Short mmCIF file of C-alpha atoms in Angstrom, two decimals:
data_model
loop_
_atom_site.label_atom_id
_atom_site.label_comp_id
_atom_site.label_asym_id
_atom_site.label_seq_id
_atom_site.Cartn_x
_atom_site.Cartn_y
_atom_site.Cartn_z
CA UNK J 18 -25.74 52.31 -3.21
CA UNK J 19 -26.87 48.74 -4.14
CA UNK J 20 -23.94 47.38 -5.85
CA UNK J 21 -21.41 47.33 -2.82
CA UNK J 22 -19.23 44.29 -2.46
CA UNK J 23 -20.76 41.75 -0.03
CA UNK J 24 -18.33 42.44 2.74
CA UNK J 25 -19.89 45.85 3.41
CA UNK J 26 -22.87 46.45 5.95
CA UNK J 27 -22.71 42.95 7.62
CA UNK J 28 -25.11 43.12 10.54
CA UNK J 29 -23.32 42.03 13.75
CA UNK J 30 -26.40 40.44 15.37
CA UNK J 31 -27.22 38.43 12.20
CA UNK J 32 -23.60 37.42 12.11
CA UNK J 33 -23.76 36.25 15.63
CA UNK J 34 -26.95 34.24 14.84
CA UNK J 35 -25.27 32.65 11.90
CA UNK J 36 -22.10 31.78 13.92
CA UNK J 37 -23.49 28.73 15.63
CA UNK J 38 -22.04 26.85 18.55
CA UNK J 39 -18.38 27.03 19.43
CA UNK J 40 -16.22 24.16 18.00
CA UNK J 41 -14.99 21.58 20.55
CA UNK J 42 -12.91 18.44 20.59
CA UNK J 43 -16.08 16.46 20.70
CA UNK J 44 -17.34 18.12 17.59
CA UNK J 45 -14.22 16.81 15.71
CA UNK J 46 -15.30 13.29 16.56
CA UNK J 47 -18.86 14.00 15.19
CA UNK J 48 -17.39 15.47 11.97
CA UNK J 49 -15.23 12.31 11.62
CA UNK J 50 -18.11 10.08 12.06
CA UNK J 51 -20.16 12.18 9.45
CA UNK J 52 -17.28 12.01 7.01
CA UNK J 53 -16.87 8.17 7.57
CA UNK J 54 -20.64 7.73 6.69
CA UNK J 55 -20.31 9.80 3.68
CA UNK J 56 -17.10 8.06 2.55
CA UNK J 57 -18.57 4.63 2.96
CA UNK J 58 -21.74 5.79 0.95
CA UNK J 59 -19.61 7.18 -1.82
CA UNK J 60 -17.24 4.24 -1.86
CA UNK J 61 -20.38 1.88 -2.14
CA UNK J 62 -21.13 3.35 -5.48
CA UNK J 63 -18.04 1.60 -6.86
CA UNK J 64 -18.86 -1.82 -5.34
CA UNK J 65 -20.97 -4.78 -6.31
CA UNK J 66 -23.96 -6.32 -4.54
CA UNK J 67 -21.59 -8.23 -2.28
CA UNK J 68 -20.02 -4.90 -1.01
CA UNK J 69 -16.79 -5.43 -2.85
CA UNK J 70 -15.02 -3.54 -5.72
CA UNK J 71 -15.27 -5.33 -8.93
CA UNK J 72 -13.68 -4.35 -12.10
CA UNK J 73 -15.81 -3.93 -15.12
CA UNK J 74 -15.72 -5.89 -18.38
CA UNK J 75 -13.99 -4.92 -21.53
CA UNK J 76 -15.56 -4.90 -25.03
CA UNK J 77 -14.08 -6.29 -28.16
CA UNK J 78 -13.71 -2.67 -29.28
CA UNK J 79 -11.67 -1.69 -26.37
CA UNK J 80 -9.48 -4.80 -26.42
CA UNK J 81 -8.52 -4.42 -30.16
CA UNK J 82 -8.08 -0.67 -29.86
CA UNK J 83 -6.14 -0.37 -26.55
CA UNK J 84 -5.12 -3.72 -25.16
CA UNK J 85 -4.24 -6.32 -27.89
CA UNK J 86 -2.87 -4.99 -31.20
CA UNK J 87 -5.01 -6.96 -33.69
CA UNK J 88 -7.83 -6.09 -36.08
CA UNK J 89 -11.38 -6.84 -34.68
CA UNK J 90 -12.07 -9.33 -37.54
CA UNK J 91 -8.92 -11.23 -36.93
CA UNK J 92 -9.62 -11.28 -33.17
CA UNK J 93 -13.03 -12.86 -33.83
CA UNK J 94 -11.58 -15.42 -36.24
CA UNK J 95 -9.04 -16.47 -33.53
CA UNK J 96 -11.79 -16.91 -31.04
CA UNK J 97 -13.80 -18.97 -33.41
CA UNK J 98 -10.82 -21.18 -34.25
CA UNK J 99 -9.92 -21.66 -30.62
CA UNK J 100 -13.08 -22.58 -28.60
CA UNK J 101 -10.94 -23.25 -25.60
CA UNK J 102 -10.10 -19.54 -25.41
CA UNK J 103 -12.44 -17.19 -23.39
CA UNK J 104 -15.33 -16.47 -25.79
CA UNK J 105 -16.68 -13.42 -23.79
CA UNK J 106 -20.35 -12.77 -23.05
CA UNK J 107 -23.10 -10.62 -24.71
CA UNK J 108 -25.84 -8.65 -23.23
CA UNK J 109 -27.95 -9.13 -26.20
CA UNK J 110 -28.10 -11.87 -28.83
CA UNK J 111 -26.36 -9.88 -31.59
CA UNK J 112 -24.51 -7.48 -29.15
CA UNK J 113 -20.88 -6.99 -28.62
CA UNK J 114 -18.75 -9.36 -26.62
CA UNK J 115 -17.42 -8.39 -23.28
CA UNK J 116 -14.45 -10.03 -21.38
CA UNK J 117 -13.00 -9.82 -17.85
CA UNK J 118 -9.44 -8.55 -17.43
CA UNK J 119 -8.38 -12.19 -16.44
CA UNK J 120 -9.69 -13.25 -19.79
CA UNK J 121 -7.91 -10.47 -21.62
CA UNK J 122 -4.65 -11.64 -20.02
CA UNK J 123 -5.22 -15.14 -21.12
CA UNK J 124 -5.93 -13.99 -24.72
CA UNK J 125 -2.93 -11.75 -24.73
CA UNK J 126 -0.84 -14.83 -23.65
CA UNK J 127 -2.28 -16.67 -26.67
CA UNK J 128 -1.56 -14.02 -29.05
CA UNK J 129 1.91 -13.64 -27.82
CA UNK J 130 2.63 -17.30 -28.16
CA UNK J 131 0.85 -17.79 -31.56
CA UNK J 132 0.67 -14.38 -33.22
CA UNK J 133 3.03 -12.24 -35.15
CA UNK J 134 6.52 -11.78 -33.56
CA UNK J 135 6.60 -8.28 -35.01
CA UNK J 136 3.73 -7.16 -32.68
CA UNK J 137 4.04 -6.22 -28.99
CA UNK J 138 1.51 -8.56 -27.31
CA UNK J 139 3.41 -8.47 -24.08
CA UNK J 140 5.33 -5.52 -22.73
CA UNK J 141 9.09 -5.43 -22.53
CA UNK J 142 10.46 -7.06 -19.40
CA UNK J 143 14.04 -8.46 -19.31
CA UNK J 144 14.36 -11.94 -17.54
CA UNK J 145 16.53 -12.12 -14.46
CA UNK J 146 16.21 -8.56 -13.42
CA UNK J 147 14.16 -7.39 -10.49
CA UNK J 148 11.01 -5.32 -10.49
CA UNK J 149 11.32 -1.48 -10.88
CA UNK J 150 10.09 0.56 -7.91
CA UNK J 151 8.42 3.80 -8.82
CA UNK J 152 7.80 6.42 -6.09
CA UNK J 153 5.30 9.27 -6.77
CA UNK J 154 5.96 12.23 -4.31
CA UNK J 155 5.62 15.93 -3.60
CA UNK J 156 5.12 17.45 -0.21
CA UNK J 157 2.36 19.76 -1.74
CA UNK J 158 -1.16 18.30 -1.48
CA UNK J 159 -3.53 18.39 -4.34
CA UNK J 160 -1.07 17.96 -7.17
CA UNK J 161 -2.58 14.71 -8.38
CA UNK J 162 0.06 12.48 -6.69
CA UNK J 163 -2.37 9.65 -5.65
CA UNK J 164 -4.40 9.90 -8.91
CA UNK J 165 -1.15 9.76 -10.93
CA UNK J 166 0.16 6.74 -9.12
CA UNK J 167 -3.14 4.89 -9.32
CA UNK J 168 -3.71 5.47 -13.03
CA UNK J 169 -0.08 4.48 -13.93
CA UNK J 170 -0.67 1.23 -11.87
CA UNK J 171 -3.87 0.63 -13.84
CA UNK J 172 -2.11 1.39 -17.07
CA UNK J 173 0.59 -1.02 -16.35
CA UNK J 174 -1.75 -3.69 -15.33
CA UNK J 175 -3.73 -3.19 -18.67
CA UNK J 176 -0.42 -3.45 -20.49
CA UNK J 177 0.22 -6.86 -18.88
CA UNK J 178 2.64 -6.15 -16.07
CA UNK J 179 2.25 -7.66 -12.64
CA UNK J 180 1.84 -4.60 -10.30
CA UNK J 181 2.15 -4.12 -6.53
CA UNK J 182 0.87 -0.80 -5.11
CA UNK J 183 2.34 0.30 -1.65
CA UNK J 184 0.37 3.02 0.14
CA UNK J 185 2.76 4.99 2.62
CA UNK J 186 0.15 7.78 3.17
CA UNK J 187 -1.83 7.19 6.41
CA UNK J 188 -4.77 9.04 4.73
CA UNK J 189 -5.23 5.79 2.81
CA UNK J 190 -6.69 7.40 -0.38
CA UNK J 191 -4.68 4.88 -2.51
CA UNK J 192 -5.99 1.99 -0.45
CA UNK J 193 -9.52 3.27 -0.97
CA UNK J 194 -9.15 3.45 -4.72
CA UNK J 195 -8.19 -0.22 -4.82
CA UNK J 196 -10.90 -1.37 -2.32
CA UNK J 197 -8.30 -2.33 0.39
CA UNK J 198 -9.34 -3.41 3.80
CA UNK J 199 -6.77 -2.34 6.52
CA UNK J 200 -7.80 -2.86 10.13
CA UNK J 201 -4.62 -1.51 11.92
CA UNK J 202 -0.92 -0.76 11.33
CA UNK J 203 -0.02 -4.41 11.31
CA UNK J 204 -1.66 -4.73 7.87
CA UNK J 205 0.61 -1.86 6.47
CA UNK J 206 4.24 -1.59 5.84
CA UNK J 207 4.82 -0.95 9.56
CA UNK J 208 5.75 -4.49 10.54
CA UNK J 209 8.21 -4.75 7.52
CA UNK J 210 10.04 -1.55 8.79
CA UNK J 211 9.79 -2.91 12.43
CA UNK J 212 11.29 -6.33 11.34
CA UNK J 213 14.09 -4.61 9.50
CA UNK J 214 14.96 -2.62 12.67
CA UNK J 215 14.53 -5.79 14.93
CA UNK J 216 16.97 -7.74 12.72
CA UNK J 217 19.48 -4.81 12.76
CA UNK J 218 19.17 -4.71 16.51
CA UNK J 219 19.77 -8.42 16.84
CA UNK J 220 22.91 -8.03 14.88
CA UNK J 221 23.94 -5.11 16.92
CA UNK J 222 23.43 -6.97 20.14
CA UNK J 223 25.77 -9.72 19.12
CA UNK J 224 28.58 -7.02 19.06
CA UNK J 225 27.38 -5.44 22.28
CA UNK J 226 27.37 -8.79 24.03
CA UNK J 227 30.85 -9.43 22.99
CA UNK J 228 31.94 -6.04 24.36
CA UNK J 229 29.92 -6.44 27.60
CA UNK J 230 27.72 -3.49 26.73
CA UNK J 231 24.03 -3.27 27.35
CA UNK J 232 21.88 -4.70 24.64
CA UNK J 233 18.87 -3.17 22.69
CA UNK J 234 15.53 -4.31 23.96
CA UNK J 235 13.67 -6.49 21.56
CA UNK J 236 10.08 -5.71 22.88
CA UNK J 237 6.78 -7.47 22.19
CA UNK J 238 6.17 -5.27 19.10
CA UNK J 239 9.48 -6.19 17.58
CA UNK J 240 9.19 -9.86 18.51
CA UNK J 241 5.93 -9.95 16.67
CA UNK J 242 7.24 -8.13 13.62
CA UNK J 243 10.03 -10.76 13.33
CA UNK J 244 7.30 -13.23 12.35
CA UNK J 245 5.90 -11.17 9.56
CA UNK J 246 6.96 -10.96 5.96
CA UNK J 247 5.76 -8.90 3.00
CA UNK J 248 3.57 -11.61 1.81
CA UNK J 249 1.53 -11.50 5.06
CA UNK J 250 0.56 -7.82 4.41
CA UNK J 251 -0.02 -8.08 0.61
CA UNK J 252 -3.66 -8.21 -0.32
CA UNK J 253 -5.38 -8.92 -3.63
CA UNK J 254 -7.46 -6.16 -5.29
CA UNK J 255 -10.36 -6.18 -7.77
CA UNK J 256 -7.63 -6.10 -10.47
CA UNK J 257 -6.36 -9.55 -11.22
CA UNK J 258 -2.68 -8.36 -11.64
CA UNK J 259 -2.56 -5.57 -9.10
CA UNK J 260 -1.90 -6.29 -5.51
CA UNK J 261 -1.79 -3.88 -2.49
CA UNK J 262 -0.06 -3.11 0.71
CA UNK J 263 -2.54 -0.73 2.25
CA UNK J 264 -2.47 2.02 4.76
CA UNK J 265 -4.66 3.54 7.36
CA UNK J 266 -4.51 6.29 10.06
CA UNK J 267 -2.33 4.18 12.64
CA UNK J 268 0.44 3.91 10.00
CA UNK J 269 1.29 7.55 10.97
CA UNK J 270 2.59 6.13 14.31
CA UNK J 271 5.63 5.02 12.42
CA UNK J 272 6.73 8.59 12.06
CA UNK J 273 7.13 8.72 15.79
CA UNK J 274 8.51 5.25 16.36
CA UNK J 275 11.23 5.25 13.63
CA UNK J 276 13.26 8.04 15.32
CA UNK J 277 12.98 6.25 18.65
CA UNK J 278 14.44 3.09 17.10
CA UNK J 279 17.12 5.17 15.40
CA UNK J 280 18.28 6.60 18.59
CA UNK J 281 18.51 3.07 20.14
CA UNK J 282 20.49 1.68 17.19
CA UNK J 283 22.50 4.43 15.56
CA UNK J 284 23.86 1.88 12.98
CA UNK J 285 20.42 1.01 11.66
CA UNK J 286 20.07 2.16 8.09
CA UNK J 287 16.39 3.18 8.21
CA UNK J 288 16.43 4.35 4.63
CA UNK J 289 17.16 0.79 3.41
CA UNK J 290 14.37 -0.83 5.43
CA UNK J 291 11.62 -0.98 2.82
CA UNK J 292 13.97 -1.89 -0.09
CA UNK J 293 15.74 -4.71 1.84
CA UNK J 294 12.54 -6.22 3.17
CA UNK J 295 10.93 -6.22 -0.35
CA UNK J 296 14.02 -7.86 -1.73
CA UNK J 297 14.40 -10.41 1.06
CA UNK J 298 10.77 -11.51 0.76
CA UNK J 299 10.85 -12.07 -2.93
CA UNK J 300 8.52 -9.19 -3.80
CA UNK J 301 10.94 -7.84 -6.46
CA UNK J 302 10.79 -11.25 -8.26
CA UNK J 303 7.12 -11.73 -7.89
CA UNK J 304 6.13 -8.39 -9.60
CA UNK J 305 7.17 -6.31 -12.55
CA UNK J 306 6.47 -2.85 -11.23
CA UNK J 307 6.08 -1.56 -7.80
CA UNK J 308 4.38 1.83 -7.37
CA UNK J 309 4.66 3.68 -4.12
CA UNK J 310 2.34 6.51 -3.03
CA UNK J 311 4.07 8.66 -0.44
CA UNK J 312 2.68 11.04 2.02
CA UNK J 313 2.58 14.83 1.31
CA UNK J 314 5.51 15.46 3.70
CA UNK J 315 9.16 14.51 3.75
CA UNK J 316 9.08 12.21 6.79
CA UNK J 317 10.53 8.81 7.54
CA UNK J 318 7.99 6.89 5.48
CA UNK J 319 8.58 9.26 2.34
CA UNK J 320 12.37 8.78 2.94
CA UNK J 321 11.92 5.02 2.92
CA UNK J 322 9.73 5.26 -0.30
CA UNK J 323 12.20 7.60 -2.20
CA UNK J 324 15.23 5.70 -1.24
CA UNK J 325 13.61 2.40 -2.34
CA UNK J 326 12.69 3.89 -5.77
CA UNK J 327 14.34 3.42 -9.08
CA UNK J 328 12.22 6.05 -10.73
CA UNK J 329 10.96 9.17 -8.96
CA UNK J 330 7.95 11.10 -10.37
CA UNK J 331 6.98 14.44 -8.91
CA UNK J 332 3.60 15.68 -9.98
CA UNK J 333 2.86 19.41 -9.91
CA UNK J 334 0.35 21.94 -11.43
CA UNK J 335 1.47 24.65 -13.91
CA UNK J 336 1.19 27.51 -11.40
CA UNK J 337 3.65 29.65 -9.59
CA UNK J 338 2.88 28.39 -6.06
CA UNK J 339 3.20 24.72 -7.14
CA UNK J 340 6.34 25.44 -8.98
CA UNK J 341 7.85 27.35 -5.99
CA UNK J 342 6.78 24.51 -3.63
CA UNK J 343 8.24 21.77 -5.85
CA UNK J 344 11.45 23.71 -5.89
CA UNK J 345 11.48 23.71 -2.13
CA UNK J 346 10.76 19.92 -2.22
CA UNK J 347 13.80 19.22 -4.53
CA UNK J 348 15.77 21.43 -2.06
CA UNK J 349 14.71 19.37 0.91
CA UNK J 350 15.59 16.18 -1.03
CA UNK J 351 19.02 17.55 -1.71
CA UNK J 352 19.52 18.44 2.05
CA UNK J 353 18.01 15.21 3.41
CA UNK J 354 19.79 12.60 1.25
CA UNK J 355 23.02 14.68 1.19
CA UNK J 356 23.01 14.62 4.93
CA UNK J 357 22.58 10.96 4.94
CA UNK J 358 25.46 10.46 2.47
CA UNK J 359 27.75 12.86 4.32
CA UNK J 360 27.22 11.12 7.70
CA UNK J 361 27.58 7.65 6.17
CA UNK J 362 30.62 8.37 4.14
CA UNK J 363 32.25 10.08 7.21
CA UNK J 364 32.05 6.76 9.17
CA UNK J 365 33.03 4.84 5.94
CA UNK J 366 36.18 6.94 5.41
CA UNK J 367 37.16 6.43 9.01
CA UNK J 368 36.95 2.59 8.63
CA UNK J 369 38.53 2.53 5.21
CA UNK J 370 35.31 1.44 3.43
CA UNK J 371 33.89 2.49 0.20
CA UNK J 372 31.29 5.32 0.47
CA UNK J 373 27.66 5.34 -0.54
CA UNK J 374 25.53 7.52 -2.77
CA UNK J 375 21.72 7.51 -3.57
CA UNK J 376 21.04 7.09 -7.16
CA UNK J 377 17.82 6.92 -9.21
CA UNK J 378 17.34 5.63 -12.85
CA UNK J 379 15.24 8.76 -13.61
CA UNK J 380 13.75 11.68 -11.90
CA UNK J 381 10.88 13.53 -13.63
CA UNK J 382 8.52 16.23 -12.79
CA UNK J 383 5.14 15.86 -14.35
CA UNK J 384 2.58 18.61 -15.04
CA UNK J 385 -0.93 17.42 -14.01
CA UNK J 386 -4.40 19.01 -14.32
CA UNK J 387 -3.10 20.96 -17.30
CA UNK J 388 -5.28 23.58 -19.03
CA UNK J 389 -3.42 24.53 -22.25
CA UNK J 390 -5.54 27.66 -22.81
CA UNK J 391 -4.74 29.11 -19.35
CA UNK J 392 -1.32 27.67 -18.50
CA UNK J 393 0.78 27.31 -21.65
CA UNK J 394 3.07 30.16 -20.84
CA UNK J 395 3.65 29.08 -17.22
CA UNK J 396 4.37 25.47 -18.41
CA UNK J 397 6.81 26.89 -20.92
CA UNK J 398 8.50 28.89 -18.31
CA UNK J 399 8.83 25.90 -16.02
CA UNK J 400 10.17 23.71 -18.93
CA UNK J 401 12.88 26.42 -19.50
CA UNK J 402 14.08 26.31 -15.93
CA UNK J 403 13.76 22.63 -15.18
CA UNK J 404 14.80 21.42 -18.68
CA UNK J 405 14.76 17.70 -19.10
CA UNK J 406 13.79 17.03 -15.46
CA UNK J 407 10.30 18.33 -16.43
CA UNK J 408 8.57 15.90 -18.72
CA UNK J 409 7.44 17.57 -21.88
CA UNK J 410 4.15 15.69 -21.70
CA UNK J 411 1.38 17.60 -19.98
CA UNK J 412 -1.40 15.58 -18.22
CA UNK J 413 -4.54 17.49 -19.48
CA UNK J 414 -7.61 17.71 -17.19
CA UNK J 415 -10.79 16.54 -18.94
CA UNK J 416 -14.34 16.10 -18.00
CA UNK J 417 -13.77 12.32 -17.78
CA UNK J 418 -11.27 12.76 -14.92
CA UNK J 419 -13.75 14.59 -12.71
CA UNK J 420 -16.65 12.31 -13.54
CA UNK J 421 -14.51 9.12 -12.86
CA UNK J 422 -13.54 10.60 -9.47
CA UNK J 423 -17.14 11.20 -8.50
CA UNK J 424 -17.93 7.59 -9.01
CA UNK J 425 -14.88 6.49 -6.96
CA UNK J 426 -13.32 4.83 -9.97
CA UNK J 427 -10.21 5.40 -11.90
CA UNK J 428 -10.49 6.31 -15.56
CA UNK J 429 -9.58 2.86 -16.71
CA UNK J 430 -12.32 1.51 -14.48
CA UNK J 431 -15.03 3.65 -15.95
CA UNK J 432 -17.23 2.06 -18.59
CA UNK J 433 -17.11 4.13 -21.70
CA UNK J 434 -20.81 3.88 -22.24
CA UNK J 435 -21.40 6.04 -19.30
CA UNK J 436 -19.76 8.89 -21.16
CA UNK J 437 -19.87 10.77 -24.46
CA UNK J 438 -17.52 8.64 -26.66
CA UNK J 439 -15.38 11.73 -27.50
CA UNK J 440 -15.07 12.62 -23.86
CA UNK J 441 -13.98 9.12 -23.04
CA UNK J 442 -11.41 8.99 -25.89
CA UNK J 443 -9.97 12.44 -24.94
CA UNK J 444 -9.71 11.55 -21.20
CA UNK J 445 -8.19 8.26 -21.88
CA UNK J 446 -5.76 9.72 -24.46
CA UNK J 447 -4.39 12.11 -21.75
CA UNK J 448 -3.61 9.28 -19.37
CA UNK J 449 -2.40 6.86 -22.13
CA UNK J 450 0.04 9.54 -23.14
CA UNK J 451 1.18 9.92 -19.37
CA UNK J 452 1.69 6.17 -19.22
CA UNK J 453 3.64 6.14 -22.54
CA UNK J 454 6.01 8.79 -21.25
CA UNK J 455 6.48 6.70 -18.03
CA UNK J 456 6.78 3.47 -20.00
CA UNK J 457 9.72 4.92 -21.90
CA UNK J 458 11.44 5.59 -18.60
CA UNK J 459 10.82 2.08 -17.41
CA UNK J 460 11.92 0.40 -20.59
CA UNK J 461 15.04 2.66 -20.74
CA UNK J 462 15.99 1.81 -17.15
CA UNK J 463 15.57 -1.81 -17.67
CA UNK J 464 17.54 -1.80 -20.91
CA UNK J 465 20.32 -0.01 -19.25
CA UNK J 466 20.43 -2.68 -16.55
CA UNK J 467 20.11 -5.45 -19.19
CA UNK J 468 23.31 -4.12 -21.00
CA UNK J 469 25.18 -3.58 -17.90
CA UNK J 470 24.58 -7.22 -16.82
CA UNK J 471 25.67 -8.41 -20.29
CA UNK J 472 28.85 -6.36 -20.11
#
């Protein structure tokens, strides 16, 4: 028979010849070096001649269709009447005008001040309230977690918000997307967590000294961390209104160090470390939205990201395995945060103090990489079980998503001239709808805070 499956009649000697040498520890190093070379080569495709990522320009068509709600003719009239405004540049004498995002932001500010008050030239942002922190999390890899966080950050920036992106994943994928350069753990969130612990240890030592008990050691690492603030680890990106706290492999060391600190100072509230450092260093006043990309595991870094968040987004695919895994993720969240609350409230009750409870403005699961032709039934089933927790918006997978990923760019960084116009519009529409669904959560949460402050 000639149509047997390929797993029949495999020749052992040929299989041995194909096997190659045994794998070794040294071989892992060689593989890592090869991947580094490949990664650098691929990343260079998204860089300019100076070896840095550069954000593309935006055409008049894009600006008036997606960024500033005015008619193209009116837009051009305003530019002619205001020669001090950015005038754009053309590639040909009669060609379309193109503008940098910095220039778009200046133009948006002008229209906001001089234009119709009935139009939304700037996004809703209540005065006097802190930034909203958004964590994107799921402990199953490959669900579009980093891609979702990155594109929401880019959407918010195009909308006019000041954005900070925090990468808590030691794989550093988010850092690569935004062209971040991180040499070691001291340029990540690690020193912020270390400082929070060191300050808690200093407070604890005052009590211990008064009782004559041994004090907690403030070693060289902690002493150095006490000198570092969030502004020291925030770096600019190629987006004028997106900044970054990056990550790299050494950040994973925090997963081992945090429990050691916790054993030395039982009163240290490690889950508050990131929130309180961002607040103390003025980060929540300097930005509008903070996006946190978490590791695909429920470790100490993820706990910090989730407890800091006002809004939690959980991406997942419309498949049984991802639905099942996400259910286990929610179960682990329930167990982990429930355990923290129980332990803290037991101590609070003993001291006659008010208990604590974690709370989020909104928690939403979001279906990503959706194929309506194949997954509609599964998505409907998931919606029936999760109800309002599952966003009714499905983030479709389009050709544009794959092509943008191959060029190491986000969809909003891709030049529409590199694609079929219909492909670009369809791909952009999918992410615009994702951002619109998120923005409703953001505005609703701010409005609730605004009304509570007024009351």
